[in-house]
Structures are given as C-alpha cells and as structure tokens.
Amino acid sequence: MALNDEFIGRKIRDVRKSNHLTQRKFSEKMHITQQTLSRYENGKTTIPYKILGDIASEFCIPISYFFGIDTDKISEEEFLLVEYYRQAEEPAKSK
C-alpha cells in the first residue's frame, strides 16, 4: 500500500459514497467547492490536514482510516500508553 494523495482521495470518496452523498452535498457539508473535492478524491491535490480532520470528525471515523491504519488491532493498553505519552512533560518524552 502506497500512502499518497490518490490513496487518501479514494478513502475520502469511500466516506462520501458510504454516506450516500453526492460530491455537491459533501462539499457543501465540508465548506469546500465541488471542484476542490473532486481534486482531492482524484489525488490531484493534497488535502490539508485540517480538512481531513474535519471530515473525520463530521463522519465519526478515526483519522487513521485515511492512512490505512487498522486501529482494531490496537489494544486498550496501547491506547492508554499513547494517552500517557501525550500527557507527559516534554523532557520525559525525549528519554
């Protein structure tokens, strides 16, 4: 699996189609133009992380979905470790 604009674009298209939205309706919902959405879906333009995050939030899907990461295989303990790391002071993170 190559992680690139085309891969992420296909994932965006899958989200749109699985929610039974046309490009017009999806782009209106996400406050972007239909032409911009088309360029994202076709991998012609790199989607900004903010918009990717907005899509993930709007459709209640993990951001990891767009990068092909299967979070179902991550255990509860691993999620907790990530959370502890995020709460750690900066000097502790460098060790």
PDB file of C-alpha atoms in Angstrom:
ATOM      1  CA  MET A   1       0.000   0.000   0.000  1.00  0.00           C
ATOM      2  CA  ALA A   2       1.446   3.326  -1.065  1.00  0.00           C
ATOM      3  CA  LEU A   3       0.334   6.203   1.084  1.00  0.00           C
ATOM      4  CA  ASN A   4      -0.156   9.111  -1.270  1.00  0.00           C
ATOM      5  CA  ASP A   5      -2.748  11.654  -2.380  1.00  0.00           C
ATOM      6  CA  GLU A   6      -4.534   9.080  -4.547  1.00  0.00           C
ATOM      7  CA  PHE A   7      -4.858   6.619  -1.653  1.00  0.00           C
ATOM      8  CA  ILE A   8      -6.240   9.292   0.689  1.00  0.00           C
ATOM      9  CA  GLY A   9      -8.519  10.561  -2.094  1.00  0.00           C
ATOM     10  CA  ARG A  10     -10.010   7.090  -2.521  1.00  0.00           C
ATOM     11  CA  LYS A  11     -10.666   6.965   1.220  1.00  0.00           C
ATOM     12  CA  ILE A  12     -12.438  10.335   1.069  1.00  0.00           C
ATOM     13  CA  ARG A  13     -14.544   9.103  -1.850  1.00  0.00           C
ATOM     14  CA  ASP A  14     -15.401   5.947   0.114  1.00  0.00           C
ATOM     15  CA  VAL A  15     -16.573   8.046   3.071  1.00  0.00           C
ATOM     16  CA  ARG A  16     -18.691  10.224   0.796  1.00  0.00           C
ATOM     17  CA  LYS A  17     -20.264   7.286  -1.024  1.00  0.00           C
ATOM     18  CA  SER A  18     -20.879   5.254   2.122  1.00  0.00           C
ATOM     19  CA  ASN A  19     -22.844   8.224   3.446  1.00  0.00           C
ATOM     20  CA  HIS A  20     -24.844   8.393   0.191  1.00  0.00           C
ATOM     21  CA  LEU A  21     -23.709  11.931  -0.619  1.00  0.00           C
ATOM     22  CA  THR A  22     -23.046  13.474  -3.993  1.00  0.00           C
ATOM     23  CA  GLN A  23     -19.898  15.496  -4.432  1.00  0.00           C
ATOM     24  CA  ARG A  24     -22.045  18.620  -4.303  1.00  0.00           C
ATOM     25  CA  LYS A  25     -23.717  17.705  -0.996  1.00  0.00           C
ATOM     26  CA  PHE A  26     -20.463  16.501   0.574  1.00  0.00           C
ATOM     27  CA  SER A  27     -18.561  19.614  -0.467  1.00  0.00           C
ATOM     28  CA  GLU A  28     -21.332  21.859   0.888  1.00  0.00           C
ATOM     29  CA  LYS A  29     -21.263  19.981   4.189  1.00  0.00           C
ATOM     30  CA  MET A  30     -17.472  20.379   4.412  1.00  0.00           C
ATOM     31  CA  HIS A  31     -17.480  24.023   3.203  1.00  0.00           C
ATOM     32  CA  ILE A  32     -15.299  23.412   0.174  1.00  0.00           C
ATOM     33  CA  THR A  33     -16.047  23.683  -3.530  1.00  0.00           C
ATOM     34  CA  GLN A  34     -17.113  20.675  -5.546  1.00  0.00           C
ATOM     35  CA  GLN A  35     -14.085  21.184  -7.806  1.00  0.00           C
ATOM     36  CA  THR A  36     -11.753  21.074  -4.798  1.00  0.00           C
ATOM     37  CA  LEU A  37     -13.387  17.889  -3.542  1.00  0.00           C
ATOM     38  CA  SER A  38     -13.002  16.331  -6.980  1.00  0.00           C
ATOM     39  CA  ARG A  39      -9.279  17.177  -6.984  1.00  0.00           C
ATOM     40  CA  TYR A  40      -8.893  15.632  -3.511  1.00  0.00           C
ATOM     41  CA  GLU A  41     -10.758  12.466  -4.487  1.00  0.00           C
ATOM     42  CA  ASN A  42      -8.708  12.059  -7.664  1.00  0.00           C
ATOM     43  CA  GLY A  43      -5.411  12.623  -5.855  1.00  0.00           C
ATOM     44  CA  LYS A  44      -4.627  15.716  -7.907  1.00  0.00           C
ATOM     45  CA  THR A  45      -4.359  17.972  -4.844  1.00  0.00           C
ATOM     46  CA  THR A  46      -3.041  17.216  -1.378  1.00  0.00           C
ATOM     47  CA  ILE A  47      -5.801  17.626   1.165  1.00  0.00           C
ATOM     48  CA  PRO A  48      -4.905  19.866   4.117  1.00  0.00           C
ATOM     49  CA  TYR A  49      -4.776  18.023   7.435  1.00  0.00           C
ATOM     50  CA  LYS A  50      -7.378  20.376   8.901  1.00  0.00           C
ATOM     51  CA  ILE A  51      -9.943  19.403   6.274  1.00  0.00           C
ATOM     52  CA  LEU A  52      -9.067  15.730   6.697  1.00  0.00           C
ATOM     53  CA  GLY A  53      -9.606  16.148  10.439  1.00  0.00           C
ATOM     54  CA  ASP A  54     -12.897  17.939   9.801  1.00  0.00           C
ATOM     55  CA  ILE A  55     -14.092  15.047   7.623  1.00  0.00           C
ATOM     56  CA  ALA A  56     -13.066  12.504  10.256  1.00  0.00           C
ATOM     57  CA  SER A  57     -14.858  14.483  12.951  1.00  0.00           C
ATOM     58  CA  GLU A  58     -18.002  15.114  10.900  1.00  0.00           C
ATOM     59  CA  PHE A  59     -18.407  11.440   9.977  1.00  0.00           C
ATOM     60  CA  CYS A  60     -17.157   9.996  13.306  1.00  0.00           C
ATOM     61  CA  ILE A  61     -14.310   7.987  11.830  1.00  0.00           C
ATOM     62  CA  PRO A  62     -10.747   7.789  13.133  1.00  0.00           C
ATOM     63  CA  ILE A  63      -8.220   9.918  11.250  1.00  0.00           C
ATOM     64  CA  SER A  64      -6.110   6.764  10.957  1.00  0.00           C
ATOM     65  CA  TYR A  65      -8.645   5.429   8.444  1.00  0.00           C
ATOM     66  CA  PHE A  66      -7.317   7.841   5.804  1.00  0.00           C
ATOM     67  CA  PHE A  67      -3.797   6.489   6.275  1.00  0.00           C
ATOM     68  CA  GLY A  68      -4.728   2.815   6.093  1.00  0.00           C
ATOM     69  CA  ILE A  69      -4.061   2.141   9.776  1.00  0.00           C
ATOM     70  CA  ASP A  70      -6.221  -0.583  11.280  1.00  0.00           C
ATOM     71  CA  THR A  71      -6.970   0.628  14.805  1.00  0.00           C
ATOM     72  CA  ASP A  72      -8.982  -2.516  15.543  1.00  0.00           C
ATOM     73  CA  LYS A  73      -5.683  -4.298  16.145  1.00  0.00           C
ATOM     74  CA  ILE A  74      -4.527  -1.764  18.750  1.00  0.00           C
ATOM     75  CA  SER A  75      -5.187  -2.938  22.289  1.00  0.00           C
ATOM     76  CA  GLU A  76      -6.669  -0.870  25.101  1.00  0.00           C
ATOM     77  CA  GLU A  77      -3.256  -0.858  26.792  1.00  0.00           C
ATOM     78  CA  GLU A  78      -1.631   0.587  23.674  1.00  0.00           C
ATOM     79  CA  PHE A  79      -4.213   3.382  23.550  1.00  0.00           C
ATOM     80  CA  LEU A  80      -3.518   4.091  27.222  1.00  0.00           C
ATOM     81  CA  LEU A  81       0.227   4.266  26.566  1.00  0.00           C
ATOM     82  CA  VAL A  82      -0.351   6.820  23.834  1.00  0.00           C
ATOM     83  CA  GLU A  83      -2.552   8.851  26.175  1.00  0.00           C
ATOM     84  CA  TYR A  84       0.072   8.730  28.956  1.00  0.00           C
ATOM     85  CA  TYR A  85       2.714   9.824  26.473  1.00  0.00           C
ATOM     86  CA  ARG A  86       0.613  12.784  25.366  1.00  0.00           C
ATOM     87  CA  GLN A  87       0.200  13.897  28.978  1.00  0.00           C
ATOM     88  CA  ALA A  88       3.899  13.551  29.815  1.00  0.00           C
ATOM     89  CA  GLU A  89       6.126  16.595  30.246  1.00  0.00           C
ATOM     90  CA  GLU A  90       8.368  17.358  27.261  1.00  0.00           C
ATOM     91  CA  PRO A  91      11.673  16.337  28.949  1.00  0.00           C
ATOM     92  CA  ALA A  92      10.253  12.888  29.745  1.00  0.00           C
ATOM     93  CA  LYS A  93       9.318  12.351  26.092  1.00  0.00           C
ATOM     94  CA  SER A  94      12.902  12.642  24.900  1.00  0.00           C
ATOM     95  CA  LYS A  95      14.180   9.763  27.054  1.00  0.00           C
TER      96      LYS A  95
END
